[in-house]
Coordinates of C-alpha atoms in Angstrom, one line a residue:
X1 CA -8.0 -9.2 24.1
X2 CA -10.2 -7.9 26.8
X3 CA -9.7 -10.8 29.1
X4 CA -5.9 -10.5 28.8
X5 CA -6.2 -6.7 29.2
X6 CA -8.1 -7.3 32.6
X7 CA -5.2 -9.6 33.9
X8 CA -2.5 -6.7 33.4
X9 CA -1.0 -5.1 36.4
X10 CA -1.4 -1.3 36.7
X11 CA 2.1 -0.6 35.2
X12 CA 1.7 -3.1 32.5
X13 CA -1.8 -1.8 31.4
X14 CA -0.3 1.8 31.4
X15 CA 2.7 0.6 29.2
X16 CA 0.2 -1.0 26.7
X17 CA -1.8 2.3 26.5
X18 CA 1.4 4.3 26.1
X19 CA 2.4 1.9 23.3
X20 CA -0.9 1.8 21.6
X21 CA -1.7 5.6 21.9
X22 CA 1.9 6.5 21.1
X23 CA 1.5 4.6 17.8
X24 CA -1.9 6.2 16.9
X25 CA -1.3 9.8 18.5
X26 CA 2.0 10.4 16.8
X27 CA 0.8 9.1 13.6
X28 CA -2.3 11.3 13.6
X29 CA -1.7 14.3 15.5
X30 CA 1.2 16.1 13.7
X31 CA 1.6 19.5 12.8
X32 CA 3.5 21.4 10.1
X33 CA 7.1 22.5 11.1
X34 CA 10.5 23.1 9.6
X35 CA 12.9 20.2 9.4
X36 CA 16.2 19.8 7.8
X37 CA 16.0 17.5 4.8
X38 CA 17.0 14.0 5.6
X39 CA 17.2 14.1 9.3
X40 CA 14.2 11.8 10.0
X41 CA 15.2 9.3 7.5
X42 CA 18.6 9.2 8.9
X43 CA 17.1 8.7 12.5
X44 CA 15.1 5.7 11.3
X45 CA 18.0 4.1 9.6
X46 CA 20.1 4.5 12.8
X47 CA 17.4 2.5 14.8
X48 CA 17.9 1.3 17.7
X49 CA 20.9 3.6 18.3
X50 CA 19.0 6.5 19.4
X51 CA 20.9 8.7 22.0
X52 CA 19.1 12.0 21.7
X53 CA 15.6 13.2 20.8
X54 CA 14.8 14.3 17.4
X55 CA 15.1 18.0 16.2
X56 CA 11.7 19.6 16.4
X57 CA 9.7 22.8 16.9
X58 CA 6.8 23.8 19.0
X59 CA 3.5 22.2 18.2
X60 CA 1.1 24.6 16.6
X61 CA -2.1 23.7 14.5
X62 CA -2.7 20.5 12.6
X63 CA -0.6 18.5 10.2
X64 CA -1.6 18.8 6.3
X65 CA -0.9 15.1 5.1
X66 CA -0.4 14.4 1.5
X67 CA -3.5 13.9 -0.7
X68 CA -2.8 10.3 -1.1
X69 CA -3.8 9.7 2.4
X70 CA -7.2 11.1 1.8
X71 CA -10.0 8.4 2.5
X72 CA -10.7 5.5 4.8
X73 CA -8.3 2.6 5.3
X74 CA -7.8 -0.7 6.8
X75 CA -4.6 -0.3 8.6
X76 CA -2.7 -3.2 9.8
X77 CA 0.0 -2.5 12.4
X78 CA 2.7 -5.2 13.3
X79 CA 5.3 -4.8 16.0
X80 CA 8.4 -6.1 14.3
X81 CA 11.2 -5.1 17.0
X82 CA 11.5 -3.8 20.5
X83 CA 14.3 -2.8 22.5
X84 CA 15.3 -1.7 26.1
X85 CA 18.4 0.4 25.5
X86 CA 19.1 1.1 29.2
X87 CA 18.3 -2.3 30.6
X88 CA 18.9 -3.7 33.1
X89 CA 19.3 -0.4 35.0
X90 CA 16.1 1.3 33.5
X91 CA 13.1 -0.8 32.2
X92 CA 9.6 0.9 31.6
X93 CA 6.7 -0.5 33.1
X94 CA 5.0 -3.3 31.0
X95 CA 8.0 -3.6 28.6
X96 CA 8.4 -7.4 29.3
X97 CA 4.6 -8.1 28.8
X98 CA 4.5 -6.3 25.5
X99 CA 6.7 -8.9 23.9
X100 CA 3.6 -10.8 23.6
X101 CA 2.7 -8.5 20.7
X102 CA 5.8 -9.2 18.8
X103 CA 5.0 -10.2 15.1
X104 CA 1.4 -10.0 16.0
X105 CA -0.7 -8.0 13.3
X106 CA -3.5 -5.8 14.6
X107 CA -6.0 -4.3 12.0
X108 CA -8.5 -1.6 12.2
X109 CA -10.1 1.4 10.2
X110 CA -8.4 4.8 10.2
X111 CA -9.4 7.8 8.0
X112 CA -8.0 11.1 6.8
X113 CA -10.3 13.9 5.9
X114 CA -10.7 17.3 4.6
X115 CA -9.9 19.5 7.7
X116 CA -13.1 21.5 7.6
X117 CA -15.0 18.4 8.5
X118 CA -13.4 18.3 11.9
X119 CA -14.9 20.6 14.8
X120 CA -11.4 21.7 15.9
X121 CA -11.0 23.4 12.4
X122 CA -14.3 25.0 11.9
X123 CA -13.6 28.2 13.6
X124 CA -10.3 28.9 11.9
X125 CA -11.6 28.0 8.4
X126 CA -14.5 30.5 8.8
X127 CA -12.1 33.4 9.5
X128 CA -10.5 32.9 6.0
X129 CA -11.8 35.6 3.5
X130 CA -11.4 33.4 0.5
X131 CA -12.0 30.0 1.9
X132 CA -13.9 28.9 -1.2
X133 CA -10.8 29.3 -3.3
X134 CA -8.4 27.4 -0.8
X135 CA -8.1 23.7 -1.1
X136 CA -9.2 21.9 2.0
X137 CA -6.0 20.4 3.6
X138 CA -5.9 16.6 4.4
X139 CA -5.8 15.8 8.1
X140 CA -6.3 12.9 10.4
X141 CA -9.4 12.1 12.2
X142 CA -7.7 11.8 15.4
X143 CA -10.8 10.7 17.6
X144 CA -11.8 8.1 15.1
X145 CA -8.3 6.7 14.5
X146 CA -7.4 7.0 18.3
X147 CA -10.4 5.0 19.3
X148 CA -10.2 2.3 16.7
X149 CA -6.7 1.4 17.2
X150 CA -6.8 1.6 21.0
X151 CA -9.8 -0.7 20.8
X152 CA -8.2 -3.1 18.5
X153 CA -5.4 -3.5 21.0
X154 CA -7.3 -3.3 24.3
X155 CA -10.8 -4.3 23.6
X156 CA -13.8 -3.2 25.7
X157 CA -11.7 -1.5 28.3
X158 CA -11.5 1.5 25.9
X159 CA -14.6 3.7 26.5
X160 CA -13.9 6.8 24.3
X161 CA -11.2 9.0 22.8
X162 CA -11.9 12.7 22.8
X163 CA -10.0 15.6 21.2
X164 CA -10.1 19.0 22.8
X165 CA -12.4 21.1 20.4
X166 CA -10.2 24.1 21.0
X167 CA -7.0 22.2 20.0
X168 CA -6.0 19.2 17.9
X169 CA -2.9 18.6 20.2
X170 CA -4.8 17.7 23.3
X171 CA -6.5 14.2 23.4
X172 CA -7.9 12.1 26.2
X173 CA -8.5 8.2 26.2
X174 CA -11.2 7.2 28.7
X175 CA -10.8 3.5 30.0
X176 CA -12.8 1.5 32.2
X177 CA -12.5 1.8 35.9
X178 CA -12.2 5.6 35.8
X179 CA -8.6 5.7 34.1
X180 CA -7.7 8.3 31.8
X181 CA -4.6 8.7 29.4
X182 CA -4.2 12.4 28.7
X183 CA -1.8 13.1 25.7
X184 CA -0.5 16.6 24.9
X185 CA 1.5 17.3 21.8
X186 CA 4.4 19.5 22.7
X187 CA 6.7 19.5 19.3
X188 CA 6.8 18.0 15.9
X189 CA 8.6 18.2 12.4
X190 CA 8.1 16.6 9.1
X191 CA 9.9 15.8 5.9
X192 CA 8.6 15.4 2.2
X193 CA 11.7 14.2 0.3
X194 CA 9.7 13.4 -2.9
X195 CA 6.0 13.0 -3.9
X196 CA 5.9 9.4 -2.8
X197 CA 7.3 9.7 0.8
X198 CA 6.2 11.6 3.8
X199 CA 8.1 11.5 7.2
X200 CA 6.9 12.8 10.5
X201 CA 7.9 13.1 14.1
X202 CA 6.3 14.2 17.3
X203 CA 7.0 14.7 20.9
X204 CA 4.0 14.6 23.3
X205 CA 3.6 14.4 27.2
X206 CA 1.3 11.6 28.7
X207 CA -0.3 11.3 32.0
X208 CA -2.1 8.3 33.1
X209 CA -4.6 9.0 35.7
X210 CA -7.3 7.0 37.9
X211 CA -4.6 4.9 39.5
X212 CA -2.9 5.2 43.0
X213 CA 0.2 6.7 41.5
X214 CA -0.3 8.6 38.4
X215 CA 2.5 8.1 35.7
X216 CA 4.0 10.9 33.4
X217 CA 6.3 10.3 30.7
X218 CA 7.4 11.7 27.3
X219 CA 6.8 9.7 24.0
X220 CA 8.0 10.2 20.4
X221 CA 6.7 8.5 17.3
X222 CA 8.7 8.8 13.9
X223 CA 6.9 7.6 11.1
X224 CA 7.9 7.3 7.2
X225 CA 4.9 6.8 4.9
X226 CA 5.5 5.5 1.3
X227 CA 3.0 5.5 -1.4
X228 CA 3.0 2.2 -3.5
X229 CA 1.9 1.5 -6.9
X230 CA -1.9 1.0 -6.7
X231 CA -3.5 -2.3 -7.7
X232 CA -7.3 -2.2 -7.9
X233 CA -7.7 -5.9 -8.5
X234 CA -5.9 -7.3 -5.3
X235 CA -6.2 -6.4 -1.6
X236 CA -2.4 -5.5 -1.6
X237 CA -1.5 -2.3 0.5
X238 CA -1.1 1.0 -1.5
X239 CA 0.7 2.6 1.4
X240 CA 3.3 1.3 3.7
X241 CA 5.0 2.8 6.8
X242 CA 8.1 2.3 9.1
X243 CA 7.3 3.6 12.5
X244 CA 9.1 3.9 15.8
X245 CA 7.7 4.8 19.2
X246 CA 10.3 5.8 21.7
X247 CA 9.3 6.2 25.6
X248 CA 11.4 8.7 27.6
X249 CA 11.4 9.3 31.2
X250 CA 9.9 12.1 32.7
X251 CA 12.0 14.6 35.1
X252 CA 9.8 13.3 38.0
X253 CA 10.9 9.7 37.4
X254 CA 13.5 8.6 40.1
X255 CA 15.5 7.1 37.3
X256 CA 15.4 10.1 35.1
X257 CA 19.2 11.1 35.5
X258 CA 20.1 7.7 34.6
X259 CA 18.3 8.0 31.2
X260 CA 18.4 11.8 30.4
X261 CA 17.4 12.3 26.7
X262 CA 17.9 8.5 25.9
X263 CA 14.8 6.5 25.3
X264 CA 14.1 3.8 28.0
X265 CA 12.0 1.6 25.5
X266 CA 11.8 1.4 21.7
X267 CA 9.0 -0.2 19.7
X268 CA 9.1 -0.5 15.7
X269 CA 6.1 -1.2 13.7
X270 CA 5.4 -2.1 10.1
X271 CA 2.2 -0.4 9.0
X272 CA 0.1 -1.2 5.9
X273 CA -2.9 0.7 4.5
X274 CA -5.6 -0.8 2.1
X275 CA -8.4 1.5 0.9
X276 CA -11.8 0.5 2.1
X277 CA -15.4 1.9 1.9
X278 CA -16.7 3.2 5.2
X279 CA -20.1 1.8 6.3
X280 CA -22.5 2.9 8.8

């Protein structure tokens, strides 16, 4: 993977980062918000006919995941479909090269932890007068998850993933050659139709720096998690997810008025989670 990454052109490497981090960030960096029941499920069912952005609210705080996501998992991500709805007029950088990942499975470790174990939540928890009586919410370990998934796709070119200690909504991925991918969550929503399903969506701004022409765009990831019947004897997944990452052009892009609120690229993934023991 490392040698392949080094052969990418600037635009292609950025698009690979966007696709990877869009996948990981929007799974892991969601916050509680009000959403009309069923809208996210309907959105996934309509793929790839997405003509607008999802109904969301301003991002604030961290997402409380269902308790059945607590723990460390081996997550397998498989790109099962990709589309360029506005082609040939508008094609995002690296879209063609990303077709090499179609039906290719990438595995890495991810974890969901009690919120008090993360630095960004320590200060808030300490202000609660009855914190000992309040159940600790389950949240994503965004730095751990972001680094592992990015490294699984991009190899040793990924140096670190840092989350702003003042806000879980700001993340920076450091790449070799002085390049940086800065992601800021701006809006999000979620749905819990029943105890076995959990759906999320998030919009965030991304800036790729350290190249002659810094690139800015907006990304959406919409994900539907489903808890399956556990089988302790086999290595079958106990959680599956259907996930779509959409790339939107920023107003600074010369092609913006051709695209508007329509996505210029769509990537659909199938995710599987198998529980694992963390070592080291």
